[in-house]
PDB file of C-alpha atoms in Angstrom:
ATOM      1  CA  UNK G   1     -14.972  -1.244  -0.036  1.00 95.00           C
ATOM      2  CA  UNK G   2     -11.069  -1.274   1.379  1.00 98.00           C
ATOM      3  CA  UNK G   3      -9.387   1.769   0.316  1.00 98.00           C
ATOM      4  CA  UNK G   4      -5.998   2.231  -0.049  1.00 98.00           C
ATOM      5  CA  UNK G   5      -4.734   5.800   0.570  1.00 97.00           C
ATOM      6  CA  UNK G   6      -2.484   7.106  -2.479  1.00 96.00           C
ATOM      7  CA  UNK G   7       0.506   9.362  -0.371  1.00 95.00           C
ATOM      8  CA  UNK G   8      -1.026  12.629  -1.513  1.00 94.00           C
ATOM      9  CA  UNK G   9      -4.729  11.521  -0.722  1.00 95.00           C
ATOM     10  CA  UNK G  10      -3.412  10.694   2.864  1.00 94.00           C
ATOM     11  CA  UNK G  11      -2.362  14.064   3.000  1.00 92.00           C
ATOM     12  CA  UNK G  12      -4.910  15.609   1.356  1.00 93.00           C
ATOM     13  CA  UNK G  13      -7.492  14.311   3.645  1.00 92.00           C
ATOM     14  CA  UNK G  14      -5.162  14.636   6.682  1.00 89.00           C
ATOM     15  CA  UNK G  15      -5.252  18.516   6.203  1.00 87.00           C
ATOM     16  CA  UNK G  16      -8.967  18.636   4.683  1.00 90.00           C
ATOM     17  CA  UNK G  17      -6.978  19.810   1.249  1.00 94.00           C
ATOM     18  CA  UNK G  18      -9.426  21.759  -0.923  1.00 96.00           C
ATOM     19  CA  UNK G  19      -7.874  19.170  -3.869  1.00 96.00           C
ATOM     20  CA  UNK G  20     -10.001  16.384  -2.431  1.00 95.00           C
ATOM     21  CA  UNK G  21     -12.958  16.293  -4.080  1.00 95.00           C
ATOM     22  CA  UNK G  22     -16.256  15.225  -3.394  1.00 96.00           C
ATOM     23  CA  UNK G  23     -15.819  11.730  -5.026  1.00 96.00           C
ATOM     24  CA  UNK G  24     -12.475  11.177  -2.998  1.00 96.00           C
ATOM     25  CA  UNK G  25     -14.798  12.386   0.194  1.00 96.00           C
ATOM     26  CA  UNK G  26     -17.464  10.385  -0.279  1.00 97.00           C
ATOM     27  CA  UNK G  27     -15.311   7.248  -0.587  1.00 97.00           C
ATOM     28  CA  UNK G  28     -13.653   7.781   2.427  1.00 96.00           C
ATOM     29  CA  UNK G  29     -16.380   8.206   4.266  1.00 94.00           C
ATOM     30  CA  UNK G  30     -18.246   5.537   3.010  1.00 96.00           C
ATOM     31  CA  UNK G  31     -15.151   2.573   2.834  1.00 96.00           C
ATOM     32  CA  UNK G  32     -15.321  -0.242   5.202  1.00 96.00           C
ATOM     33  CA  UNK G  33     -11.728   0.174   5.641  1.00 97.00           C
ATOM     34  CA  UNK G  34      -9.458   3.071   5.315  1.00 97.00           C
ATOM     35  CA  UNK G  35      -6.177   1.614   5.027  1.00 98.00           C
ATOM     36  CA  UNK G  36      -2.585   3.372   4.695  1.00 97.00           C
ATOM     37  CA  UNK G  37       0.775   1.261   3.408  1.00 97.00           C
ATOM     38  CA  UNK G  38       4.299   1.226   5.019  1.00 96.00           C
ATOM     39  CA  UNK G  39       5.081   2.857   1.862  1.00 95.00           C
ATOM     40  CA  UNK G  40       3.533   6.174   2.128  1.00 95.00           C
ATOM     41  CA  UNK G  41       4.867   6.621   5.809  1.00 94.00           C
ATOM     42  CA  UNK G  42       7.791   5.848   4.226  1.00 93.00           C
ATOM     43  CA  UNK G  43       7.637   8.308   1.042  1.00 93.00           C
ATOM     44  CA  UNK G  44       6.550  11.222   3.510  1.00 93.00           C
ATOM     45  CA  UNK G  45       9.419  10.792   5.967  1.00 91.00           C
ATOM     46  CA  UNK G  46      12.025  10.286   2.925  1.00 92.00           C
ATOM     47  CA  UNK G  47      10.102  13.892   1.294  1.00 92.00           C
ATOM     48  CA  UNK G  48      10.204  15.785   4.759  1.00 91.00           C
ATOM     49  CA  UNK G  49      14.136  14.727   5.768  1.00 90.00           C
ATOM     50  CA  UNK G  50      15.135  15.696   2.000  1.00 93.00           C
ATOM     51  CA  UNK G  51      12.573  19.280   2.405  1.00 91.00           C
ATOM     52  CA  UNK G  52      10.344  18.129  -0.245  1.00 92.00           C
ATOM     53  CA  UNK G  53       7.724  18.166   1.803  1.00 87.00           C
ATOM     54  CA  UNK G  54       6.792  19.498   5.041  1.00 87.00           C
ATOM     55  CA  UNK G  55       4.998  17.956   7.624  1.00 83.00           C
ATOM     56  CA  UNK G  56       4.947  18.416  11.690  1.00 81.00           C
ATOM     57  CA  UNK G  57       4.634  15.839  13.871  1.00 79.00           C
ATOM     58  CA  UNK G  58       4.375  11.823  12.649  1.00 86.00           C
ATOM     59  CA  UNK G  59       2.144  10.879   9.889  1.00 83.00           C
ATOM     60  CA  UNK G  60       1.095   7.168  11.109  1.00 87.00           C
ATOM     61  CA  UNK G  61      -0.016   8.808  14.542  1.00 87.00           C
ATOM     62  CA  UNK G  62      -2.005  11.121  12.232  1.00 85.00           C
ATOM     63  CA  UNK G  63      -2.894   8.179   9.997  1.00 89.00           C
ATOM     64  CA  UNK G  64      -3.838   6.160  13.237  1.00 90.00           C
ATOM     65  CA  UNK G  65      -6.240   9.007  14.629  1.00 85.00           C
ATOM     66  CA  UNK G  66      -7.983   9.304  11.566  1.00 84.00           C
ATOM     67  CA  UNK G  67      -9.135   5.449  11.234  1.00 90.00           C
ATOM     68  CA  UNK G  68      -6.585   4.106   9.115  1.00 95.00           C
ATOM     69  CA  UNK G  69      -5.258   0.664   9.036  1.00 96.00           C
ATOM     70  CA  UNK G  70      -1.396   0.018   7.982  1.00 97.00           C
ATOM     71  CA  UNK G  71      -0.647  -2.189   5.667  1.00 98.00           C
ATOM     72  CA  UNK G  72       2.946  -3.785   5.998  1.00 97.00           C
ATOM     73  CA  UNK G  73       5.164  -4.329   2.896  1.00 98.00           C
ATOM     74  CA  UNK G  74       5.532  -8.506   2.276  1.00 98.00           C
ATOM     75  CA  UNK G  75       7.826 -10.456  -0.205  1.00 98.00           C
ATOM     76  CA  UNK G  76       4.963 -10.689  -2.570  1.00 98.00           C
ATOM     77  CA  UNK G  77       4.239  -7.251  -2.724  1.00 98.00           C
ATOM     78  CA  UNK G  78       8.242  -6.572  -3.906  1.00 97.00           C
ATOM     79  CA  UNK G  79       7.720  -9.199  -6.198  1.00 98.00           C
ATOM     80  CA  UNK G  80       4.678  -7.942  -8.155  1.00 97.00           C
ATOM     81  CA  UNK G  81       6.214  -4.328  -8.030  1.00 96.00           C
ATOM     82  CA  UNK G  82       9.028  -5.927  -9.954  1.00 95.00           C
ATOM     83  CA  UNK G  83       6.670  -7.138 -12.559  1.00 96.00           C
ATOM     84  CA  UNK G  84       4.591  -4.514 -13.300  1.00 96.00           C
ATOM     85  CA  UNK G  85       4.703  -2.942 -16.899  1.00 94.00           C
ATOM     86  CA  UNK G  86       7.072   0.193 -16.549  1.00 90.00           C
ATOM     87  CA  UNK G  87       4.320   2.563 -17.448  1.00 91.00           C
ATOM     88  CA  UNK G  88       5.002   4.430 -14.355  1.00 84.00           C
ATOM     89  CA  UNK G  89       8.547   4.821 -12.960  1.00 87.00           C
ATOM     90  CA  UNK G  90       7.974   6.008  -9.501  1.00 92.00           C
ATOM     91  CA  UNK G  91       8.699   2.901  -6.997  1.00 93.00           C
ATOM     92  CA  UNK G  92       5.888   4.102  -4.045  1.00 94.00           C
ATOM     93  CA  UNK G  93       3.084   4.333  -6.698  1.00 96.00           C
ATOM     94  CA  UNK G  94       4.220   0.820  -7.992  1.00 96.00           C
ATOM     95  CA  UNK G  95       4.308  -1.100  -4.787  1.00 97.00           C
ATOM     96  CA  UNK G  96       0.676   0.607  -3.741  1.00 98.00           C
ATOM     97  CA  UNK G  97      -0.391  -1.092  -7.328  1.00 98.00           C
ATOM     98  CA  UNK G  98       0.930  -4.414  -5.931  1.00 98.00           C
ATOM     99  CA  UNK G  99      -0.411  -3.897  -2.901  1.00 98.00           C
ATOM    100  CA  UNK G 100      -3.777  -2.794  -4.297  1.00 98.00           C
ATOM    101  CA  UNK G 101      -3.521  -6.073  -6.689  1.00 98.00           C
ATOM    102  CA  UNK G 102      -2.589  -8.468  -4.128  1.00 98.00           C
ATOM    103  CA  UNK G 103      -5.032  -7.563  -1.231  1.00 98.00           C
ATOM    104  CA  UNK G 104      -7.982  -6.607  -3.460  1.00 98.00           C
ATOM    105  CA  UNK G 105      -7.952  -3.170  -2.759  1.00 98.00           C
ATOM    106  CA  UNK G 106      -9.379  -0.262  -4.677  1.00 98.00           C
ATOM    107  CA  UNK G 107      -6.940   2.702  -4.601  1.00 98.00           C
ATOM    108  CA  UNK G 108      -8.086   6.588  -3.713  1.00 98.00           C
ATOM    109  CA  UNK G 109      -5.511   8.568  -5.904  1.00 97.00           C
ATOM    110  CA  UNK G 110      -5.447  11.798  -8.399  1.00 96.00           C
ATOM    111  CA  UNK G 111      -2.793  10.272 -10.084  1.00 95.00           C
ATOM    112  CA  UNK G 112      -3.796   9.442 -14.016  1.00 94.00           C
ATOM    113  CA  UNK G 113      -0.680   7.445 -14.106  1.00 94.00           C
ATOM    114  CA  UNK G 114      -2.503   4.407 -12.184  1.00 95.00           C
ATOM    115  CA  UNK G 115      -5.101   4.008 -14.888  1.00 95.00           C
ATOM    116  CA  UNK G 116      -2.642   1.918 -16.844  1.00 95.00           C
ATOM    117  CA  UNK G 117      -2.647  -0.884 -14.209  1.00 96.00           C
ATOM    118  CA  UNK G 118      -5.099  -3.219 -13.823  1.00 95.00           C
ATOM    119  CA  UNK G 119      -6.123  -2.342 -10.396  1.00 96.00           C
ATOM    120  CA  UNK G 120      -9.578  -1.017  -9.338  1.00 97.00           C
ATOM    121  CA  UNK G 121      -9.462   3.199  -8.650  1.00 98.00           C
ATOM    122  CA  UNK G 122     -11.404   6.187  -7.264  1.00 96.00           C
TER     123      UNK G 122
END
């Protein structure tokens, strides 16, 4: 399985979170690929310089060091995003969906939100 990273999962499993649960654990082990979009690196910088969030250090050398792959934004990812039925406002989580759709990934998130997308989940 390739496994896209939801923000808060990378973090999560970045910090060994006590939130991640066994399910999310066992898929992370067991994926062929761990990947991590442009999008959550970008959504954790934008959180940290605005002191939502706080982080030390840079997330895709953590990302890096703990197997993941990036995945890059494209034109068809925007494009999808754009489509998407507005069930869910926030722009990150919709562009991971049309990532997720485009590249046949399953997503690793907590967020219920995502089960009104047609995209595979853990």
């Amino acid at each position: 399985m390739r496994l896209l990273l939801d923000t808060h999962m990378l973090l999560w499993a970045l910090n060994d979170d006590p939130k991640l649960t066994l399910q999310a654990r066992k898929a992370l082990r067991d994926a062929q690929d761990r990947i991590v979009s442009a999008v959550s690196i970008w959504e954790i910088s934008i959180k940290r310089s605005i002191g939502k969030l706080r982080i030390e250090g840079d997330p895709m050398r953590y990302a890096r060091a703990a197997g993941c792959a990036p995945l890059s934004v494209t034109w068809s990812h925007g494009d999808i995003a754009g489509a998407l039925p507005p069930h869910h406002a926030d722009p990150f989580d919709r562009l991971l969906i049309a990532q997720a759709q485009s590249e046949g990934l399953t997503i690793l998130t907590a967020d219920r939100a995502f089960r009104q997308y047609d995209v595979d989940l853990i």
